[in-house]
Amino acid sequence: MAADETDEQLMRRFQRGEARAFETLMHRHRTPVYSFLLRLTGERTRAEDLAQETFLRLVKGAAGWEPRAAVRTWLFTIARNLAADAARRQVFRATESLDAPGPDGERPRAGEPAASGPAPDEAAEAGRLRLRLEAALAALPAEQREVFLLREHAGLSFGEIAEAVRVNENTAKSRMRYALLALRERLAADGIVAPAVPSGRGPP
Amino acid sequence: MTHEPRREELLDLALGLLEPAEARALEAHAAACAACREELASLRTTHRLVASLPPVEAPERGAAVLMAAARQAAAASRPRWVMPRWLAGGALGLAGAAALALLVLRVQGPPATGPLSEDREALLGKAAAPAAPAAIPAAAPPEARAGAGSVAAAAGPGAPPRAIGIDRSAPAVAEAPAGEERQAARKVEVLRSAMADGVTEAGAARGAVAPAGERSKESKAVLDEASTAARSPAPSQAMAPARAAAPRLAAAANERDEAPAPPCRLEQRRRFTRDGEGRVVARLREGRYPAAGGEVALRVEERFGADGRLLGAVVRAGDRQFTIGDAELAAGRLEPLPGVVLARTAAEAEQAPPRCEP
């Protein structure tokens, strides 16, 4: 059991009946998967549930997994699909809340910094920047956000993203472009990055 | 050259989508063009900032449940490896092998088709259960190893060893509740004793076992049950909650109890949620509702206040959903669908017999 084993090696060992191989896999990917889901859904409890479900699906599907498929891609595809299904079912949220009333109905925003004592100005500034970045990400249309997250935070290739999101690769890329433009616009409005250069000011 | 296509390219450059040659050419252009340089820097900064947001630490609370599920799955997949090794050595007679095969099925729960059990609490409960299938071969007493022939022979030509009841695609997590698995483990004990008494018969390949003393009779009963269980899904599978109970609920103050409901079309399942003082705060009923071209899933959830009065309800039949709130309650509309009647009070919810037909 080594931490430097690949996901695929761990998966093979899990298929052979070594639960501890799964444990390593889980610890390796829990935070990335949870972060992805948190930023995708914007809801902590939902992200937690979906992350849990993602790994249960991994357990369930382990027997049928084949080494051709990268575990990481598979995992994020499951997570993304579960989130998409959950979003489609959002009309039933009233129903769900009956089953799972949150501690006090709070719905924290993604990336909210942990409450703490007075922080140095620098840390406070970094916290504020981070909040703005999270907000910019959260303001993206869902289809652009998922592509951005799958690419930048999950590290999937556009081919893999296209497969996960069930669009063609060009669509995935163009969503990425729109995402970047929208993010820039938003961050420029906050004075964080330079605004778009007005057309016409360009070279001949 | 117009500026628009260039901007699209700058976007691709910032995202790393360009081929190296194209990228180099554009970089060279941007170096000479202030507007493009600014635009590219702005896009890159945006990209870098948002892409470098640190991950948000996942909470630990679900990990134990996942590990329980993983252990269970691992235990279920182990016999695939263990069995051929000892079977190849001719460890058991034909009957014993077939018997074990059935038991493995029994202990593993129903094969592949069932959904993953979503009851995390049950999974947690199972974490402590023994990994019976893997344990049997090693623990079999030496006197049992008197059988003639290996299981490879018993399975017959063309049938791979895994035909012995071990489905490669078997679900990682069995649906049976913890109690059932313990029972299964006890049955393994019984069978092991039976094998020690000598269990042989020609019909072994079909799983028939000739009685050899009282213990073997018991093991035969176990086997019959095992094969029945292997054919039919465990009841708990049908009872799997429609929505996954999140692990954090395990620690919640609310108690839930499954009330037995008679097999009934509109209401196949009924569950109460109680507060810390045992008062019913919610009732969930699930069943089937007739619709054009067949049936749809019916789900009725009612919520009751501390005074026991109905606060509201959500009724879902297939794709349709009805929310019964204050307005509907004030108007006395307690039957959102024909035959689907809401309880006015928690007491009524507890006492009312199920309605079976619209």
Coordinates of C-alpha atoms in Angstrom, one line a residue:
Chain A
M1 CA 0.0 0.0 0.0
A2 CA 1.9 3.0 -1.2
A3 CA 0.6 6.5 -1.6
D4 CA 2.4 6.8 -4.9
E5 CA 0.4 4.0 -6.5
T6 CA -1.7 5.1 -9.4
D7 CA -5.4 5.3 -9.2
E8 CA -5.6 2.4 -11.6
Q9 CA -3.3 0.2 -9.6
L10 CA -5.4 0.9 -6.5
M11 CA -8.5 0.2 -8.4
R12 CA -7.2 -3.2 -9.4
R13 CA -6.3 -4.0 -5.9
F14 CA -9.7 -3.0 -4.8
Q15 CA -11.2 -5.2 -7.4
R16 CA -9.2 -8.1 -5.9
G17 CA -10.8 -7.5 -2.6
E18 CA -8.5 -5.0 -0.8
A19 CA -10.7 -2.5 0.9
R20 CA -7.7 -0.5 2.0
A21 CA -6.9 0.3 -1.6
F22 CA -10.2 2.0 -1.8
E23 CA -9.5 3.9 1.3
T24 CA -6.4 5.4 -0.4
L25 CA -8.4 6.2 -3.5
M26 CA -11.1 7.8 -1.4
H27 CA -8.7 10.0 0.6
R28 CA -7.0 11.0 -2.6
H29 CA -10.1 12.2 -4.3
R30 CA -12.6 13.2 -1.6
T31 CA -11.6 16.8 -1.4
P32 CA -11.3 17.4 -5.1
V33 CA -14.6 15.7 -5.8
Y34 CA -16.3 17.5 -2.9
S35 CA -14.9 20.9 -4.0
F36 CA -16.0 20.3 -7.5
L37 CA -19.5 19.5 -6.4
L38 CA -19.6 22.3 -3.9
R39 CA -18.7 24.8 -6.6
L40 CA -21.0 23.2 -9.1
T41 CA -24.0 23.2 -6.8
G42 CA -23.2 26.0 -4.4
E43 CA -24.7 24.0 -1.6
R44 CA -22.7 22.4 1.1
T45 CA -25.1 19.7 2.2
R46 CA -26.0 18.8 -1.4
A47 CA -22.3 18.6 -2.3
E48 CA -21.7 16.4 0.6
D49 CA -24.5 14.0 -0.3
L50 CA -23.5 13.9 -3.9
A51 CA -19.9 13.3 -3.1
Q52 CA -20.9 10.5 -0.8
E53 CA -23.1 9.0 -3.5
T54 CA -20.3 9.4 -6.1
F55 CA -18.0 7.2 -4.0
L56 CA -20.7 4.7 -3.4
R57 CA -21.2 4.4 -7.1
L58 CA -17.5 3.9 -7.4
V59 CA -17.7 1.0 -4.9
K60 CA -20.7 -0.4 -6.7
G61 CA -19.2 -0.1 -10.1
A62 CA -15.7 -1.2 -9.2
A63 CA -16.2 -4.8 -10.3
G64 CA -17.1 -3.7 -13.8
W65 CA -14.3 -1.1 -14.1
E66 CA -11.7 -1.7 -16.8
P67 CA -8.2 -0.4 -16.7
R68 CA -8.8 1.5 -20.0
A69 CA -10.9 4.1 -18.2
A70 CA -9.0 6.6 -16.0
V71 CA -10.4 6.4 -12.5
R72 CA -10.3 10.1 -12.0
T73 CA -12.3 10.8 -15.2
W74 CA -14.8 8.2 -14.2
L75 CA -15.2 9.6 -10.8
F76 CA -15.8 13.2 -12.0
T77 CA -18.1 12.0 -14.6
I78 CA -20.2 10.2 -12.0
A79 CA -20.1 13.3 -9.8
R80 CA -21.1 15.6 -12.6
N81 CA -24.0 13.3 -13.7
L82 CA -25.3 13.0 -10.2
A83 CA -25.2 16.8 -9.8
A84 CA -27.0 17.2 -13.1
D85 CA -29.7 14.8 -12.1
A86 CA -30.0 16.6 -8.8
A87 CA -30.4 19.9 -10.5
R88 CA -33.1 18.5 -12.7
R89 CA -34.9 17.3 -9.6
Q90 CA -34.6 20.6 -7.9
V91 CA -38.3 21.2 -8.1
F92 CA -38.6 18.5 -5.6
R93 CA -36.4 20.2 -3.1
A94 CA -39.4 20.8 -0.9
T95 CA -39.9 17.1 -0.8
E96 CA -36.3 16.4 0.1
S97 CA -36.2 18.9 2.8
L98 CA -38.7 16.8 4.7
D99 CA -36.3 13.9 4.6
A100 CA -33.2 15.9 5.4
P101 CA -33.8 19.1 7.3
G102 CA -30.5 20.8 7.5
P103 CA -29.2 21.7 11.0
D104 CA -31.0 25.0 10.8
G105 CA -31.7 25.4 7.2
E106 CA -28.6 27.3 6.5
R107 CA -27.2 27.2 3.0
P108 CA -23.7 28.5 3.2
R109 CA -22.1 29.9 0.1
A110 CA -19.3 28.1 -1.5
G111 CA -15.9 29.0 -0.3
E112 CA -17.0 31.0 2.6
P113 CA -13.9 31.4 4.7
A114 CA -14.1 29.8 8.1
A115 CA -15.1 32.1 10.8
S116 CA -12.1 33.1 12.8
G117 CA -10.7 35.8 15.0
P118 CA -9.3 39.0 13.6
A119 CA -7.0 38.3 10.7
P120 CA -4.1 40.3 9.4
D121 CA -5.1 42.7 6.7
E122 CA -3.3 40.6 4.1
A123 CA -5.2 37.5 5.0
A124 CA -8.4 39.4 5.0
E125 CA -7.6 40.8 1.6
A126 CA -6.9 37.3 0.3
G127 CA -10.1 36.1 1.8
R128 CA -12.0 38.9 0.1
L129 CA -10.4 38.1 -3.2
R130 CA -11.2 34.5 -2.8
L131 CA -14.8 35.3 -2.1
R132 CA -15.0 37.4 -5.3
L133 CA -13.5 34.6 -7.3
E134 CA -15.9 32.1 -5.9
A135 CA -18.7 34.5 -6.6
A136 CA -17.6 35.0 -10.2
L137 CA -17.4 31.3 -10.7
A138 CA -20.8 30.8 -9.1
A139 CA -22.3 33.5 -11.4
L140 CA -21.4 31.5 -14.5
P141 CA -24.2 29.7 -16.3
A142 CA -24.2 26.1 -15.0
E143 CA -23.1 24.6 -18.3
Q144 CA -20.1 26.9 -18.5
R145 CA -19.2 26.4 -14.9
E146 CA -19.2 22.6 -15.1
V147 CA -16.8 22.7 -18.1
F148 CA -14.5 25.2 -16.4
L149 CA -14.4 23.1 -13.2
L150 CA -13.9 19.8 -15.0
R151 CA -11.1 21.4 -16.9
E152 CA -9.3 23.5 -14.3
H153 CA -10.1 21.7 -11.0
A154 CA -10.7 18.1 -12.1
G155 CA -8.0 18.2 -14.8
L156 CA -10.0 16.5 -17.5
S157 CA -9.1 16.8 -21.1
F158 CA -11.7 18.4 -23.4
G159 CA -12.3 15.0 -24.9
E160 CA -13.1 13.7 -21.5
I161 CA -15.2 16.7 -20.7
A162 CA -17.1 16.3 -23.9
E163 CA -17.9 12.7 -23.0
A164 CA -18.9 13.5 -19.4
V165 CA -21.1 16.4 -20.4
R166 CA -22.4 14.7 -23.5
V167 CA -21.6 17.4 -26.0
N168 CA -19.0 17.5 -28.7
E169 CA -15.5 18.7 -28.0
N170 CA -15.9 22.0 -29.9
T171 CA -19.0 22.8 -27.7
A172 CA -17.0 22.0 -24.6
K173 CA -14.2 24.3 -25.8
S174 CA -16.5 27.1 -26.7
R175 CA -18.2 26.9 -23.3
M176 CA -14.8 27.2 -21.8
R177 CA -14.1 30.4 -23.8
Y178 CA -17.4 31.9 -22.8
A179 CA -16.7 31.0 -19.2
L180 CA -13.4 32.7 -19.3
L181 CA -14.9 35.8 -20.9
A182 CA -17.7 36.0 -18.4
L183 CA -15.2 35.5 -15.5
R184 CA -13.0 38.3 -16.8
E185 CA -15.9 40.6 -17.2
R186 CA -17.0 40.0 -13.7
L187 CA -13.6 40.3 -12.2
A188 CA -13.0 43.4 -14.2
A189 CA -16.1 44.9 -12.8
D190 CA -14.7 44.2 -9.3
G191 CA -11.5 45.9 -10.4
I192 CA -9.5 42.7 -10.0
V193 CA -8.3 42.3 -13.6
A194 CA -8.0 44.7 -16.5
P195 CA -11.2 45.1 -18.5
A196 CA -11.5 43.9 -22.1
V197 CA -9.6 46.1 -24.5
P198 CA -12.3 48.0 -26.4
S199 CA -12.3 46.9 -30.1
G200 CA -10.9 49.6 -32.4
R201 CA -8.0 50.3 -30.2
G202 CA -6.2 47.4 -31.7
P203 CA -3.4 47.3 -34.2
P204 CA -4.0 47.7 -37.9
Chain B
M1 CA -6.8 41.6 -40.3
T2 CA -9.8 42.5 -38.2
H3 CA -9.5 42.3 -34.5
E4 CA -12.3 40.0 -33.6
P5 CA -10.9 36.7 -34.8
R6 CA -7.6 37.6 -33.1
R7 CA -9.5 38.0 -29.8
E8 CA -10.9 34.5 -30.2
E9 CA -7.4 33.3 -30.7
L10 CA -6.2 35.2 -27.7
L11 CA -8.8 33.4 -25.7
D12 CA -7.6 30.1 -26.9
L13 CA -4.0 31.1 -26.2
A14 CA -4.9 32.0 -22.6
L15 CA -6.7 28.7 -22.2
G16 CA -3.9 26.7 -23.7
L17 CA -6.0 25.5 -26.6
L18 CA -3.7 26.4 -29.4
E19 CA -1.2 24.2 -31.1
P20 CA 2.4 25.1 -30.1
A21 CA 3.2 26.6 -33.5
E22 CA 0.1 28.8 -33.5
A23 CA 0.7 29.7 -29.9
R24 CA 4.3 30.9 -30.7
A25 CA 3.1 33.0 -33.6
L26 CA 0.4 34.7 -31.6
E27 CA 2.8 35.3 -28.7
A28 CA 5.1 37.0 -31.1
H29 CA 2.2 39.1 -32.4
A30 CA 1.1 40.0 -28.9
A31 CA 4.7 41.0 -28.0
A32 CA 4.5 43.7 -30.6
C33 CA 0.9 44.7 -30.1
A34 CA 0.0 46.6 -26.9
A35 CA -3.8 45.9 -27.2
C36 CA -3.3 42.2 -27.7
R37 CA -0.8 42.1 -24.9
E38 CA -3.2 43.7 -22.5
E39 CA -6.0 41.6 -23.5
L40 CA -4.0 38.4 -23.2
A41 CA -2.6 39.4 -19.8
S42 CA -6.1 40.1 -18.5
L43 CA -7.5 36.8 -19.8
R44 CA -4.5 35.0 -18.4
T45 CA -4.8 36.6 -15.0
T46 CA -8.5 35.8 -14.9
H47 CA -7.8 32.2 -15.8
R48 CA -5.0 31.8 -13.4
L49 CA -6.9 33.4 -10.5
V50 CA -10.0 31.3 -10.9
A51 CA -8.2 28.2 -11.7
S52 CA -6.0 28.4 -8.7
L53 CA -8.9 28.6 -6.2
P54 CA -7.9 26.1 -3.5
P55 CA -10.0 23.1 -3.0
V56 CA -12.5 23.1 -0.1
E57 CA -11.7 20.4 2.3
A58 CA -14.3 17.5 2.3
P59 CA -16.0 16.8 5.6
E60 CA -14.9 13.6 7.2
R61 CA -18.3 12.4 8.3
G62 CA -19.2 10.2 5.4
A63 CA -15.9 8.3 5.3
A64 CA -16.8 5.6 7.7
V65 CA -19.9 4.7 5.7
L66 CA -17.9 4.5 2.5
M67 CA -15.3 2.3 4.1
A68 CA -18.0 0.0 5.3
A69 CA -19.4 -0.3 1.8
A70 CA -15.9 -0.8 0.4
R71 CA -15.1 -3.6 2.9
Q72 CA -18.4 -5.3 2.0
A73 CA -17.6 -5.0 -1.7
A74 CA -14.1 -6.3 -1.1
A75 CA -15.3 -9.2 0.9
A76 CA -17.7 -10.1 -1.9
S77 CA -15.0 -10.0 -4.5
R78 CA -12.4 -12.0 -2.6
P79 CA -13.8 -15.5 -3.1
R80 CA -13.1 -15.2 -6.8
W81 CA -9.5 -15.4 -6.0
V82 CA -9.5 -17.7 -3.0
M83 CA -11.8 -20.4 -4.3
P84 CA -9.8 -21.7 -7.3
R85 CA -6.7 -22.0 -5.3
W86 CA -8.1 -24.4 -2.7
L87 CA -10.6 -26.0 -5.0
A88 CA -7.8 -26.9 -7.4
G89 CA -6.2 -28.9 -4.7
G90 CA -9.3 -31.0 -4.5
A91 CA -10.2 -29.7 -1.1
L92 CA -13.8 -30.6 -1.1
G93 CA -16.2 -33.1 -2.6
L94 CA -18.6 -32.1 -5.3
A95 CA -21.5 -31.7 -3.0
G96 CA -19.5 -29.5 -0.7
A97 CA -18.4 -27.3 -3.5
A98 CA -21.9 -26.8 -4.8
A99 CA -23.2 -26.2 -1.4
L100 CA -20.6 -23.6 -0.8
A101 CA -21.4 -22.0 -4.0
L102 CA -25.0 -21.5 -3.0
L103 CA -23.9 -20.3 0.4
V104 CA -21.6 -17.7 -1.2
L105 CA -24.6 -16.5 -3.2
R106 CA -26.6 -16.3 0.0
V107 CA -24.0 -14.5 1.9
Q108 CA -23.2 -12.1 -0.9
G109 CA -26.9 -11.3 -1.3
P110 CA -28.8 -11.2 -4.6
P111 CA -26.8 -10.9 -7.8
A112 CA -26.0 -8.0 -9.9
T113 CA -29.4 -6.5 -10.8
G114 CA -30.3 -4.9 -7.5
P115 CA -29.6 -1.3 -6.8
L116 CA -27.0 -0.4 -4.3
S117 CA -28.4 -0.2 -0.9
E118 CA -28.7 3.4 0.0
D119 CA -29.3 2.9 3.6
R120 CA -26.1 4.1 5.1
E121 CA -27.0 3.1 8.5
A122 CA -27.5 -0.5 7.4
L123 CA -24.1 -0.3 5.7
L124 CA -22.5 0.9 8.8
G125 CA -24.1 -1.9 10.7
K126 CA -22.7 -4.4 8.2
A127 CA -19.2 -3.1 8.6
A128 CA -18.8 -5.3 11.7
A129 CA -20.2 -8.4 10.0
P130 CA -17.8 -11.2 9.2
A131 CA -16.4 -11.6 5.7
A132 CA -17.8 -15.1 5.7
P133 CA -17.2 -16.3 2.1
A134 CA -13.5 -15.8 2.2
A135 CA -13.3 -17.3 5.6
I136 CA -14.9 -20.6 4.8
P137 CA -12.3 -22.4 2.8
A138 CA -9.4 -21.7 5.0
A139 CA -11.4 -22.7 8.1
A140 CA -12.8 -25.9 6.7
P141 CA -11.7 -28.8 8.9
P142 CA -9.1 -31.1 7.4
E143 CA -11.4 -34.1 7.7
A144 CA -13.7 -32.4 5.1
R145 CA -11.0 -32.6 2.6
A146 CA -11.8 -36.2 1.6
G147 CA -13.9 -35.5 -1.4
A148 CA -13.2 -36.8 -4.8
G149 CA -12.6 -34.5 -7.7
S150 CA -12.2 -30.8 -7.9
V151 CA -14.7 -28.1 -8.4
A152 CA -13.3 -27.5 -11.9
A153 CA -14.6 -31.0 -12.6
A154 CA -17.9 -30.4 -10.9
A155 CA -18.5 -27.3 -12.9
G156 CA -18.0 -29.3 -16.0
P157 CA -16.2 -28.5 -19.3
G158 CA -16.8 -25.0 -20.6
A159 CA -18.0 -23.7 -17.3
P160 CA -15.4 -21.5 -15.8
P161 CA -14.8 -21.8 -12.1
R162 CA -16.7 -18.6 -11.4
A163 CA -19.8 -20.3 -12.6
I164 CA -20.0 -21.5 -9.0
G165 CA -22.4 -18.9 -8.1
I166 CA -20.0 -16.0 -8.1
D167 CA -21.1 -13.4 -10.4
R168 CA -18.3 -11.2 -11.5
S169 CA -20.7 -8.3 -11.9
A170 CA -22.3 -9.0 -8.5
P171 CA -23.0 -5.8 -6.7
A172 CA -20.3 -4.6 -4.4
V173 CA -22.8 -4.0 -1.7
A174 CA -25.3 -6.6 -0.8
E175 CA -28.8 -5.5 0.0
A176 CA -29.4 -7.6 3.0
P177 CA -29.5 -5.9 6.4
A178 CA -26.9 -6.7 9.0
G179 CA -29.0 -9.2 10.9
E180 CA -29.4 -11.3 7.8
E181 CA -25.7 -11.4 7.2
R182 CA -25.1 -12.6 10.7
Q183 CA -27.7 -15.3 10.1
A184 CA -25.9 -16.2 7.0
A185 CA -22.7 -16.5 8.9
R186 CA -24.3 -18.8 11.4
K187 CA -25.5 -20.9 8.5
V188 CA -22.0 -21.2 7.2
E189 CA -21.2 -22.6 10.6
V190 CA -24.0 -25.2 10.2
L191 CA -22.8 -26.1 6.8
R192 CA -19.2 -26.5 7.8
S193 CA -20.3 -29.0 10.4
A194 CA -22.4 -30.8 7.8
M195 CA -19.4 -31.0 5.6
A196 CA -17.3 -32.4 8.4
D197 CA -19.9 -35.2 8.6
G198 CA -19.3 -36.0 5.0
V199 CA -21.7 -34.6 2.3
T200 CA -21.5 -36.4 -1.0
E201 CA -23.8 -37.0 -3.8
A202 CA -23.9 -37.2 -7.5
G203 CA -26.5 -34.5 -7.9
A204 CA -24.1 -32.1 -6.5
A205 CA -23.8 -30.0 -9.6
R206 CA -27.4 -29.0 -9.2
G207 CA -26.9 -28.3 -5.5
A208 CA -28.8 -31.3 -4.2
V209 CA -27.3 -32.7 -1.0
A210 CA -28.0 -36.1 0.4
P211 CA -28.7 -36.1 4.0
A212 CA -26.1 -37.7 6.1
G213 CA -27.4 -37.4 9.6
E214 CA -29.3 -34.7 11.4
R215 CA -26.8 -31.9 10.7
S216 CA -26.9 -32.5 7.0
K217 CA -30.6 -32.3 7.1
E218 CA -30.2 -28.9 8.6
S219 CA -27.7 -27.9 6.0
K220 CA -30.1 -29.1 3.3
A221 CA -32.7 -26.7 4.6
V222 CA -30.1 -24.0 4.7
L223 CA -29.2 -24.7 1.1
D224 CA -32.8 -24.7 0.0
E225 CA -33.3 -21.4 1.6
A226 CA -30.0 -20.2 0.1
S227 CA -31.0 -21.1 -3.4
T228 CA -34.4 -19.5 -3.0
A229 CA -32.8 -16.4 -1.7
A230 CA -30.5 -16.4 -4.6
R231 CA -33.4 -16.4 -7.0
S232 CA -35.5 -13.7 -5.4
P233 CA -34.3 -10.3 -4.3
A234 CA -34.1 -9.6 -0.7
P235 CA -37.1 -7.8 0.7
S236 CA -34.9 -5.1 2.0
Q237 CA -34.1 -4.2 -1.6
A238 CA -37.7 -3.2 -2.3
M239 CA -37.7 -1.3 0.9
A240 CA -34.6 0.8 0.0
P241 CA -35.5 4.4 0.7
A242 CA -36.2 6.4 -2.4
R243 CA -33.8 9.1 -1.3
A244 CA -30.5 8.3 0.1
A245 CA -30.5 9.0 3.8
A246 CA -27.5 11.1 4.3
P247 CA -25.1 9.9 6.9
R248 CA -25.5 12.9 9.1
L249 CA -29.1 11.8 9.7
A250 CA -27.7 8.9 11.7
A251 CA -26.9 11.3 14.4
A252 CA -30.0 13.4 14.1
A253 CA -32.5 13.5 16.9
N254 CA -35.3 12.4 14.7
E255 CA -36.2 8.7 15.0
R256 CA -37.7 6.9 12.1
D257 CA -39.6 3.8 12.1
E258 CA -40.8 1.6 9.2
A259 CA -44.4 0.7 9.9
P260 CA -45.4 -2.5 8.3
A261 CA -47.9 -1.8 5.6
P262 CA -49.9 -4.5 3.8
P263 CA -49.0 -5.1 0.2
C264 CA -51.2 -2.5 -1.4
R265 CA -51.0 -0.6 -4.7
L266 CA -51.2 3.0 -3.4
E267 CA -49.2 2.3 -0.4
Q268 CA -46.4 -0.2 -0.4
R269 CA -44.3 1.5 2.1
R270 CA -44.9 3.8 5.0
R271 CA -42.5 5.5 7.2
F272 CA -42.8 7.9 10.2
T273 CA -40.3 10.4 11.3
R274 CA -40.5 11.3 15.0
D275 CA -39.0 14.0 17.0
G276 CA -37.0 13.4 20.2
E277 CA -40.2 13.0 22.2
G278 CA -41.6 10.3 19.9
R279 CA -44.2 12.6 18.3
V280 CA -44.8 12.0 14.6
V281 CA -43.5 14.9 12.6
A282 CA -43.7 13.4 9.2
R283 CA -45.1 10.5 7.3
L284 CA -43.9 9.2 4.1
R285 CA -45.9 6.8 2.0
E286 CA -44.8 5.2 -1.3
G287 CA -46.7 3.2 -3.7
R288 CA -47.9 3.0 -7.3
Y289 CA -50.6 5.1 -8.9
P290 CA -52.5 4.2 -12.0
A291 CA -51.7 6.4 -15.0
A292 CA -52.3 6.4 -18.7
G293 CA -50.3 3.5 -20.1
G294 CA -49.5 1.9 -16.8
E295 CA -48.4 3.0 -13.3
V296 CA -46.2 5.7 -11.9
A297 CA -44.4 6.0 -8.6
L298 CA -46.5 7.6 -5.9
R299 CA -44.9 9.4 -3.1
V300 CA -46.8 11.2 -0.4
E301 CA -45.1 13.2 2.3
E302 CA -47.0 14.9 5.1
R303 CA -45.5 17.1 7.8
F304 CA -47.1 17.6 11.1
G305 CA -46.6 20.4 13.6
A306 CA -45.8 20.1 17.3
D307 CA -49.5 20.2 18.0
G308 CA -50.0 17.2 15.7
R309 CA -51.8 19.1 13.0
L310 CA -51.0 18.7 9.3
L311 CA -48.7 21.5 8.2
G312 CA -48.5 20.6 4.6
A313 CA -47.7 17.9 2.1
V314 CA -46.0 17.1 -1.1
V315 CA -47.5 14.5 -3.4
R316 CA -45.6 13.2 -6.3
A317 CA -47.1 10.9 -8.9
G318 CA -44.7 10.2 -11.7
D319 CA -43.7 13.6 -13.0
R320 CA -46.5 15.5 -11.5
Q321 CA -46.1 17.1 -8.1
F322 CA -48.7 18.7 -5.9
T323 CA -47.8 20.9 -3.0
I324 CA -50.5 21.2 -0.3
G325 CA -49.9 24.3 1.7
D326 CA -51.9 26.7 3.9
A327 CA -54.2 27.7 1.1
E328 CA -55.2 24.2 0.2
L329 CA -55.5 23.1 3.8
A330 CA -57.7 26.1 4.6
A331 CA -59.9 25.1 1.7
G332 CA -60.1 21.6 3.1
R333 CA -58.5 20.0 0.0
L334 CA -57.1 16.9 1.5
E335 CA -57.4 14.6 -1.5
P336 CA -54.9 15.9 -4.1
L337 CA -55.4 12.8 -6.2
P338 CA -58.4 10.5 -6.1
G339 CA -57.7 8.0 -3.4
V340 CA -54.7 9.8 -2.0
V341 CA -56.0 11.2 1.3
L342 CA -54.0 13.3 3.6
A343 CA -54.2 12.9 7.3
R344 CA -55.4 15.9 9.2
T345 CA -53.4 15.0 12.3
A346 CA -50.4 13.0 13.2
A347 CA -52.6 10.7 15.2
E348 CA -54.8 10.1 12.2
A349 CA -51.7 9.4 10.2
E350 CA -50.6 6.8 12.6
Q351 CA -53.9 5.1 12.9
A352 CA -55.5 5.3 9.5
P353 CA -55.4 2.0 7.6
P354 CA -53.7 2.2 4.2
R355 CA -55.9 3.1 1.2
C356 CA -55.2 0.5 -1.5
E357 CA -57.1 1.7 -4.5
P358 CA -58.0 5.1 -5.9

